[in-house]
Short mmCIF file of C-alpha atoms in Angstrom, two decimals:
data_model
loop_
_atom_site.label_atom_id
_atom_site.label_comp_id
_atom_site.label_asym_id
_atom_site.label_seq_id
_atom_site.Cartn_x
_atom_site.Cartn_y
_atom_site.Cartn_z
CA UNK A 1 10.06 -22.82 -34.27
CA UNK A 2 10.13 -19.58 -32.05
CA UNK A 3 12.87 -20.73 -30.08
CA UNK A 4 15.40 -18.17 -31.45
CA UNK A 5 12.80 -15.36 -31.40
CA UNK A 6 15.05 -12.40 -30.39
CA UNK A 7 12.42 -10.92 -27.83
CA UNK A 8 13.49 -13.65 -25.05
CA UNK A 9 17.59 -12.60 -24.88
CA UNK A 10 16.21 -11.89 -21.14
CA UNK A 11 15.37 -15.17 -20.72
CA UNK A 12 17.38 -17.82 -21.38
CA UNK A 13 17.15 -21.56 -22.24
CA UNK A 14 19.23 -23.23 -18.86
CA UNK A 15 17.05 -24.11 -16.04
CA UNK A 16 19.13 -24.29 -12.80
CA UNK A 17 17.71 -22.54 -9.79
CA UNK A 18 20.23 -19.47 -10.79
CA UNK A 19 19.11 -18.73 -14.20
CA UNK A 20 15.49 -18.68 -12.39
CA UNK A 21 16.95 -15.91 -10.55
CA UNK A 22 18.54 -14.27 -13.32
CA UNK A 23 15.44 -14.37 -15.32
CA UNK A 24 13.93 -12.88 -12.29
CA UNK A 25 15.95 -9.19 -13.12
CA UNK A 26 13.76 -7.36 -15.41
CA UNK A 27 11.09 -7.69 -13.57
CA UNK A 28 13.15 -6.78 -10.18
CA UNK A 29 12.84 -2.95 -11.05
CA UNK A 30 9.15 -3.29 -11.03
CA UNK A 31 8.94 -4.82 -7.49
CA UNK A 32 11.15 -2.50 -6.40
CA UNK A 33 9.39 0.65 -7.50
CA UNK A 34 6.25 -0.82 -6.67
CA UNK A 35 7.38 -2.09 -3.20
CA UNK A 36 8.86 1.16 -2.28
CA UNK A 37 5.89 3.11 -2.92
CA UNK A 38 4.15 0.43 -0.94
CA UNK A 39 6.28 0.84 2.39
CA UNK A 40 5.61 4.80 1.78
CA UNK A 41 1.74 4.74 1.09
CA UNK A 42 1.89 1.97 4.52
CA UNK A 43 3.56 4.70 6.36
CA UNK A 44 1.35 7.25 5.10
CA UNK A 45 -1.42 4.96 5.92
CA UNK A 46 -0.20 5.08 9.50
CA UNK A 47 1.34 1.43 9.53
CA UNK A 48 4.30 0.38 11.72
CA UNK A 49 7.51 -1.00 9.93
CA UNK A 50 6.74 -4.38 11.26
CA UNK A 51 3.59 -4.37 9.94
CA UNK A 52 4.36 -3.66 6.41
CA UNK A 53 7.04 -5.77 6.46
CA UNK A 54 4.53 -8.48 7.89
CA UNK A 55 1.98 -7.68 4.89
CA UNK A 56 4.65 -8.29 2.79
CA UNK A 57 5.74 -11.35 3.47
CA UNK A 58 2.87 -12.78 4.86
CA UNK A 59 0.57 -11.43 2.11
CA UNK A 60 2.45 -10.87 -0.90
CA UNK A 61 -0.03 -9.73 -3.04
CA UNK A 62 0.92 -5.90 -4.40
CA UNK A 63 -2.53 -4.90 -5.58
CA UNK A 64 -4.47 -6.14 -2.34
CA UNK A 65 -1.75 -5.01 -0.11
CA UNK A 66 -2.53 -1.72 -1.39
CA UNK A 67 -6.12 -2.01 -1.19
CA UNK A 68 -5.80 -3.02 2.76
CA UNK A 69 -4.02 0.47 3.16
CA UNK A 70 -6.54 2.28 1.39
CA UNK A 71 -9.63 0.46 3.60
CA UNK A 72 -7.61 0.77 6.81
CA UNK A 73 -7.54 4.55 6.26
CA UNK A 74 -11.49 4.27 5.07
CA UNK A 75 -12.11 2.59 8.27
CA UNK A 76 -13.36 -0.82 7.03
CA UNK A 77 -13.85 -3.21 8.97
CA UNK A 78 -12.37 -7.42 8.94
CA UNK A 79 -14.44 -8.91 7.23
CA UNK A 80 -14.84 -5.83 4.85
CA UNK A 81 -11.04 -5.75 3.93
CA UNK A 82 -10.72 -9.84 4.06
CA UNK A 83 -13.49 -10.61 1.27
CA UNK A 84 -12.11 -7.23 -0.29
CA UNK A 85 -8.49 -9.48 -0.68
CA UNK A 86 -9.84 -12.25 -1.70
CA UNK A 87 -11.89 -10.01 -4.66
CA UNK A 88 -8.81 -8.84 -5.80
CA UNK A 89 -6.37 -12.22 -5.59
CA UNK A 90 -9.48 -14.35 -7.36
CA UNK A 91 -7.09 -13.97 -10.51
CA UNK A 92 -4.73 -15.40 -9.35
CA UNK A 93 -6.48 -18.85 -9.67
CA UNK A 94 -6.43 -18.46 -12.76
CA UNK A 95 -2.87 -17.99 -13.11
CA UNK A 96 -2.57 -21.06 -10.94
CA UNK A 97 -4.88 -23.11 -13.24
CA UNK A 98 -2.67 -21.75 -16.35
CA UNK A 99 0.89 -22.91 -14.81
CA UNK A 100 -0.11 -26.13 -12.67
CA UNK A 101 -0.26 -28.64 -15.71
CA UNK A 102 3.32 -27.96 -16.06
CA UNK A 103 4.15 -29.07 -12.69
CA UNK A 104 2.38 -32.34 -12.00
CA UNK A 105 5.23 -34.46 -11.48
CA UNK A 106 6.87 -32.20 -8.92
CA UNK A 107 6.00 -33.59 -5.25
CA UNK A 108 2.92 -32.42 -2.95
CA UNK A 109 4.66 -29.85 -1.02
CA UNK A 110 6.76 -28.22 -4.21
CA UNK A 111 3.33 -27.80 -5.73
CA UNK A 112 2.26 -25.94 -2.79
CA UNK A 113 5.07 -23.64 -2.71
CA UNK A 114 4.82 -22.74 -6.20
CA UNK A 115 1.76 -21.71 -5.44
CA UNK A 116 2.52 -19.46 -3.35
CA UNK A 117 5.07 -17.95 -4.47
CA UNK A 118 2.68 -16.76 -7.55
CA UNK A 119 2.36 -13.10 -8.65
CA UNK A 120 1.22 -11.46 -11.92
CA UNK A 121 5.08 -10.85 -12.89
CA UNK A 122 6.37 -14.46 -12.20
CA UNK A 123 3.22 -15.75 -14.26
CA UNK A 124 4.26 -12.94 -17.26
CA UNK A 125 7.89 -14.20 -17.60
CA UNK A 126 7.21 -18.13 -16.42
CA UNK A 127 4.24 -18.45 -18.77
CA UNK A 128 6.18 -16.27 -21.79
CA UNK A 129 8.91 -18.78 -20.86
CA UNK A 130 6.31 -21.62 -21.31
CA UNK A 131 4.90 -20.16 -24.67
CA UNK A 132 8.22 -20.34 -25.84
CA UNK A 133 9.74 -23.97 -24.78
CA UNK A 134 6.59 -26.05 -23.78
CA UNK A 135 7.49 -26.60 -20.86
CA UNK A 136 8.88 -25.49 -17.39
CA UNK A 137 11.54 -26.68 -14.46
CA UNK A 138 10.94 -26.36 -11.21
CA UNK A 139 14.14 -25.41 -10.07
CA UNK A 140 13.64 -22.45 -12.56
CA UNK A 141 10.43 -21.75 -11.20
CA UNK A 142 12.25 -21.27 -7.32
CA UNK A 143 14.67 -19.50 -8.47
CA UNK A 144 12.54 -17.14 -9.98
CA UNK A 145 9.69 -17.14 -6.98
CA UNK A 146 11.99 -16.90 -4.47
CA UNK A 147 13.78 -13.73 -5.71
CA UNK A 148 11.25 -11.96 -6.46
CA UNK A 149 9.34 -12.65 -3.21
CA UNK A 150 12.89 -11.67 -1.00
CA UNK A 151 12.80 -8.24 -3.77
CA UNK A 152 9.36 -7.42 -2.32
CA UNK A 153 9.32 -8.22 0.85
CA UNK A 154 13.09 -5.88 0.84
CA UNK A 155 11.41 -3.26 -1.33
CA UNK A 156 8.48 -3.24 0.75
CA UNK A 157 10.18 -2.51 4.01
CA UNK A 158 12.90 -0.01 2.59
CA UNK A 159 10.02 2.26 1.06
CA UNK A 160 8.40 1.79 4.78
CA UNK A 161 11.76 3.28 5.92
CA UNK A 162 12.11 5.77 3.37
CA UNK A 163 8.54 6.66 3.63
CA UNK A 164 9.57 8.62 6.99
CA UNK A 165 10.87 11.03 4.57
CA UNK A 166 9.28 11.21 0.94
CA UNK A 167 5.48 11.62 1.13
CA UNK A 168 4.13 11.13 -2.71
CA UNK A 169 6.07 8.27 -4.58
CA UNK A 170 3.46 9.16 -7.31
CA UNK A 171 5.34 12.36 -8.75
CA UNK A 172 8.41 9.49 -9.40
CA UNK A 173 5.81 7.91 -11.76
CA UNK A 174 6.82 4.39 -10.04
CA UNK A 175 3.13 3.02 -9.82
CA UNK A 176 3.72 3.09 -13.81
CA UNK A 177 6.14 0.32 -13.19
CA UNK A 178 3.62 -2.32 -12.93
CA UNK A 179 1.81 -1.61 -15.86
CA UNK A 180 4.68 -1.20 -18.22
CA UNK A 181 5.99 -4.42 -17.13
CA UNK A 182 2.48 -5.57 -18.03
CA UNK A 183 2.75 -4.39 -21.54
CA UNK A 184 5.89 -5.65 -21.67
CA UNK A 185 5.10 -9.23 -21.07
CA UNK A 186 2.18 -8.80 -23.40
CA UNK A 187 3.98 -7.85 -26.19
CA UNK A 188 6.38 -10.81 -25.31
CA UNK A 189 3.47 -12.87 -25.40
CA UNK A 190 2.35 -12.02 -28.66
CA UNK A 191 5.81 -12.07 -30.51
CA UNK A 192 5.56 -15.78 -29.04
CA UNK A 193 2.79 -16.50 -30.71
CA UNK A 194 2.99 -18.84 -34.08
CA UNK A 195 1.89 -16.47 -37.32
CA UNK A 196 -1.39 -18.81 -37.44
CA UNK A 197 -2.35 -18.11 -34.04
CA UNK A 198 -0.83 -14.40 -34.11
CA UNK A 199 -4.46 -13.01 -35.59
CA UNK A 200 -6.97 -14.84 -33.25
CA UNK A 201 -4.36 -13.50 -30.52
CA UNK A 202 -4.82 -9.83 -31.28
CA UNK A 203 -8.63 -10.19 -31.43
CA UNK A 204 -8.73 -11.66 -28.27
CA UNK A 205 -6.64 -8.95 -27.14
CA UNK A 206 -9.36 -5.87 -28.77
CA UNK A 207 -11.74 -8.20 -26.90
CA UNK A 208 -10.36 -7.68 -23.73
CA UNK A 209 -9.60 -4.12 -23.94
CA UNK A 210 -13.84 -3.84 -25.31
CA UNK A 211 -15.07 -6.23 -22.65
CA UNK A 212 -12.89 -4.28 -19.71
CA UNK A 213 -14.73 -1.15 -20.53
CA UNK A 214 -18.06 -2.53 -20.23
CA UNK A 215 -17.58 -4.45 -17.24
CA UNK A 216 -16.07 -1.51 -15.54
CA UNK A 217 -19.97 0.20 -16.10
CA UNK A 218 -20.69 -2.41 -13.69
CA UNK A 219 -19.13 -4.10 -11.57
CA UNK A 220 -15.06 -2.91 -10.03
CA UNK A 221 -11.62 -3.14 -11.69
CA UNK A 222 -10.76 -6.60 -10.25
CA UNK A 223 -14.10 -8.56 -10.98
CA UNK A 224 -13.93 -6.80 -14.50
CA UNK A 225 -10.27 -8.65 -14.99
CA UNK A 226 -11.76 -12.14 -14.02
CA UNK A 227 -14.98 -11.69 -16.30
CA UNK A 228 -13.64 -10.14 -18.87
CA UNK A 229 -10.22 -13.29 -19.12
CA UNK A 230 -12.83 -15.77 -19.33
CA UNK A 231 -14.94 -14.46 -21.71
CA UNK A 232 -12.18 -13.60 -24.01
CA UNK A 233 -10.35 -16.73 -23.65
CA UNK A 234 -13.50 -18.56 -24.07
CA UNK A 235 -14.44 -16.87 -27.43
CA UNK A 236 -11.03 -17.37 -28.07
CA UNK A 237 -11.26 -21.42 -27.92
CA UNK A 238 -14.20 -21.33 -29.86
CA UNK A 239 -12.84 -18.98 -32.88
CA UNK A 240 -10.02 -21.24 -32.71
CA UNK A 241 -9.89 -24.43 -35.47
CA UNK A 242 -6.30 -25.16 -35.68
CA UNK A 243 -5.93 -28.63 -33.89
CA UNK B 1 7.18 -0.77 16.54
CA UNK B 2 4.90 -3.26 17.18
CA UNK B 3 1.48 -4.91 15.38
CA UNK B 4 -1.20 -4.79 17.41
CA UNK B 5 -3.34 -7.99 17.54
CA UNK B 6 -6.71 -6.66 15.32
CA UNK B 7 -3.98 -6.28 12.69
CA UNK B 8 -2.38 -9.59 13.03
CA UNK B 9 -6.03 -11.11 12.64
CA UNK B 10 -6.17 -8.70 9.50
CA UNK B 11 -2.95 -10.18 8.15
CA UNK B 12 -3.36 -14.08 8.96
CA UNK B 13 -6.94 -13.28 7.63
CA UNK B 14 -5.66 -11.53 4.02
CA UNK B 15 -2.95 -14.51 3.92
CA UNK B 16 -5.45 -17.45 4.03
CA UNK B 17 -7.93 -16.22 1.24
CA UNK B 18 -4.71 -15.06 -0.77
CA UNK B 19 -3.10 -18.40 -0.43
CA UNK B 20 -6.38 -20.46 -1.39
CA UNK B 21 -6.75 -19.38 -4.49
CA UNK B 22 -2.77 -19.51 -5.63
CA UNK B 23 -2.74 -22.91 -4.05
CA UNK B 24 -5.52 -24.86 -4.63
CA UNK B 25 -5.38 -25.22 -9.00
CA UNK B 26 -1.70 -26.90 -7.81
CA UNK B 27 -3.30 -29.03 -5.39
CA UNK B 28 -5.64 -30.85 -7.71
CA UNK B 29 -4.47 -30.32 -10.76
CA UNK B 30 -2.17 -33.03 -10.20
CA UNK B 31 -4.79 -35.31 -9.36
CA UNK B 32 -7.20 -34.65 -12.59
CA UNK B 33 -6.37 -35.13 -16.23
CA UNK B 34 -7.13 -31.53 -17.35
CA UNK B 35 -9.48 -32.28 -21.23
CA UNK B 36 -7.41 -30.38 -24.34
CA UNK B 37 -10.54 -27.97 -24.66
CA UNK B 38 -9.66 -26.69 -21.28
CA UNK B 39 -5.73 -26.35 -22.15
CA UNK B 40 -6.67 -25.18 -24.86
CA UNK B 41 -8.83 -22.29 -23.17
CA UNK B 42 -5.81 -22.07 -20.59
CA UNK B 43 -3.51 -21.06 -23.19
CA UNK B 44 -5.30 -18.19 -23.57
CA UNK B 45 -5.35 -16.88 -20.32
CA UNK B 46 -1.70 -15.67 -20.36
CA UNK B 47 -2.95 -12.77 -23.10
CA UNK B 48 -6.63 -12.05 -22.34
CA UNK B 49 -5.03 -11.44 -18.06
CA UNK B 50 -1.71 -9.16 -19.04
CA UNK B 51 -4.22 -6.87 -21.23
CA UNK B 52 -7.08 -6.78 -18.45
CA UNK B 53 -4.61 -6.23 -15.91
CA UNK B 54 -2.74 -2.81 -18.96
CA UNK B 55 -6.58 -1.68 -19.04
CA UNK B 56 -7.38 -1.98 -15.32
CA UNK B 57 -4.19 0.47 -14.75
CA UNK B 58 -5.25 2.71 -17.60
CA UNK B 59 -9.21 3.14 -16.18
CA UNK B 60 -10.02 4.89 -12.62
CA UNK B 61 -13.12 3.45 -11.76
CA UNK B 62 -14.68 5.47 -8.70
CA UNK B 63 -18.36 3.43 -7.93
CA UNK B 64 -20.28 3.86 -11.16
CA UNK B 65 -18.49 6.63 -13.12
CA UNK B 66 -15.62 4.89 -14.89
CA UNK B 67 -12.93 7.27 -16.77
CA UNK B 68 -9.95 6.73 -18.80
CA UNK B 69 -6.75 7.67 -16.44
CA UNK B 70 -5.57 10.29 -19.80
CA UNK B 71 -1.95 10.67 -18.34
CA UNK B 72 -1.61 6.55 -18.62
CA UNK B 73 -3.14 6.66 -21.72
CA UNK B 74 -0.68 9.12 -23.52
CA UNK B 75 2.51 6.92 -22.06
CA UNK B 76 0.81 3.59 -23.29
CA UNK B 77 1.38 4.07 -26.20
CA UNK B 78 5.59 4.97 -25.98
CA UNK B 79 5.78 2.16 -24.09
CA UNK B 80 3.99 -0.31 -26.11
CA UNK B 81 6.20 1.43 -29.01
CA UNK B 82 9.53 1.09 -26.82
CA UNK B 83 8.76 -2.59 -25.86
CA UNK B 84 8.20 -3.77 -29.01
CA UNK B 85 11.57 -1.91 -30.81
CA UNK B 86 13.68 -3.01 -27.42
CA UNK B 87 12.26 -6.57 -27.05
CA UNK B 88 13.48 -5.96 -23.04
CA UNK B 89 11.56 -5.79 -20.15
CA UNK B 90 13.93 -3.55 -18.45
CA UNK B 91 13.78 -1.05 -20.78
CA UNK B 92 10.50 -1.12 -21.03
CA UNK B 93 9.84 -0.72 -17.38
CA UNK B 94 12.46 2.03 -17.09
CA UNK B 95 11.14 4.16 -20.10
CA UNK B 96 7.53 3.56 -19.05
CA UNK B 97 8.25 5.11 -15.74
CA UNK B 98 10.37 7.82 -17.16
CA UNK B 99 8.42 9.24 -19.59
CA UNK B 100 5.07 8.56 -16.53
CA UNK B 101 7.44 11.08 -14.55
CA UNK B 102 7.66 13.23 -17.24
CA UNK B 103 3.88 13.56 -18.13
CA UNK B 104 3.01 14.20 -14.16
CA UNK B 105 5.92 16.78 -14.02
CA UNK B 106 4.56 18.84 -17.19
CA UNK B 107 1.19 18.37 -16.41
CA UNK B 108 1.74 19.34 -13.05
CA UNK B 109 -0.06 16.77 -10.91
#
């Protein structure tokens, strides 16, 4: 019934590995910005170009790789900066959780790759996609994992370039990027939702925004994300009485 | 130009407990018949993350002392204004940033 919904003219209804890619654009600018800033705050961070690049495409997680800079320069040590990473990519498990059903059929080793391939941006536009058509392809899904991880990792190691040069991406207002792309997709989301649903939706949303704030009191950013998506989500099933 | 081996540890290290959690839900979710009360819960996820992930940017949290980040607050809402009038994700991102620019160039920070 939403199918014609306006919002999605980014992302289309073909499924070949291309429109994957295509469907990949708007969120190209974030990686960029954010990638760029990335190689720069590396440099900064006293990081070889190798090394970023290595992060990059090794790691390819923005928020952690970030975080790694930041402890390097703090002088943590391993183990400090490891369980650190694996704080701050715990989400991402839930993403997982959220697009796996849609893949079952798709061998071992696709499954794997998808996987992955996963960031908070391919989630946004593959699960908005989902909301949408109730289901996903995989050759949609590579198209749009694999150009977004090539954007980063490229991003990534230009702004370690470039970061020879300009010392505070912040004045550019790029780390904004991420978050706007963020709202973005959350807005998507909620246009997607059907008028029935579109109420519980919002109050989950309030909930969120509430529960972030006092989670923040105690414990950091990236635990208050995990606590404060299940809590919501779970209040949100039980609120919920239409099927 | 090169990466010296404590920070090759560090990487294959941050890749492994990066990769677990991505992985694993794809792993065995193929194996288990998920119940509709947790699909159901899933199908919130999508929502309850993208707003934790809009407040997480918005709040600096140093140790205990947690503050709103004001310049991020002002440009929420534009952009919230400018994504829902648009419908684009492009335009979003690029007048997000903009007017971020904007606020840090007047402000002068």
């Amino acid at each position: 019934m939403n199918a014609q919904k306006p919002f999605l003219k980014e992302i289309s209804s073909t499924n070949s590995f291309l429109q994957g890619a295509k469907d990949c654009a708007p969120t190209l600018f974030g990686y960029m910005s954010i990638g760029i800033a990335f190689g720069i705050v590396g440099t900064a961070s006293g990081l070889s170009i190798i090394e970023i690049a290595a992060l990059s495409i090794f790691v390819y997680a923005g928020s952690a790789q970030f975080i790694i800079c930041a402890l390097l320069v703090a002088g943590a040590t391993l183990p400090v900066i490891i369980t650190t990473t694996f704080i701050v990519n715990l989400r991402h498990f839930l993403l997982s959780l959220t697009l796996a059903p849609y893949f079952t059929k798709e061998s071992f080793l696709r499954n794997i790759g998808f996987g992955a391939l996963l960031t908070d941006e391919s989630f946004g536009v593959a699960s908005t996609r989902a909301a949408r058509d109730g289901r996903l392809y995989a050759k949609w899904m590579d198209g749009l994992n694999l150009t977004a991880y090539l954007c980063w990792a490229a991003a990534c190691t230009a702004g370690a370039i470039l970061g020879q040069w300009i010392s505070n991406p912040h004045a550019f207002g790029l780390d904004y990027a991420l978050i706007a792309m963020f709202i973005a997709l959350l807005v998507l989301q909620l246009e997607q939702s059907q008028s029935a649903r579109l109420k519980l939706n919002m109050f989950v949303v309030l909930l969120v925004v509430v529960s972030m704030i006092v989670f923040s009191f105690f414990v950091s950013g990236h635990i208050a994300v995990l606590l404060s998506t299940c809590f919501a989500a779970t209040i949100g099933v039980v609120l919920s009485n239409d099927d | 130009m090169t990466i010296s081996s404590s920070m090759l540890l560090l990487i294959l290290g941050c890749m492994l407990v990066t990769f677990i959690p991505r992985v694993l839900p794809f792993i065995f979710v193929r194996k288990i018949q998920m119940s509709s009360i947790v699909l159901k819960w899933l199908s919130f996820i999508p929502i309850c993350i993208l707003t934790a992930l809009v407040v997480e940017g918005i709040l600096t949290d140093s140790d205990q002392l947690i503050s709103f980040d004001w310049q991020a607050v002002i440009v929420l809402i534009p952009t919230i204004l400018v994504a829902l009038f648009t419908k684009s994700l492009s335009l979003t991102v690029l007048i997000g940033v903009t007017l971020m620019a904007g606020v840090r160039l007047l402000s002068g920070t």
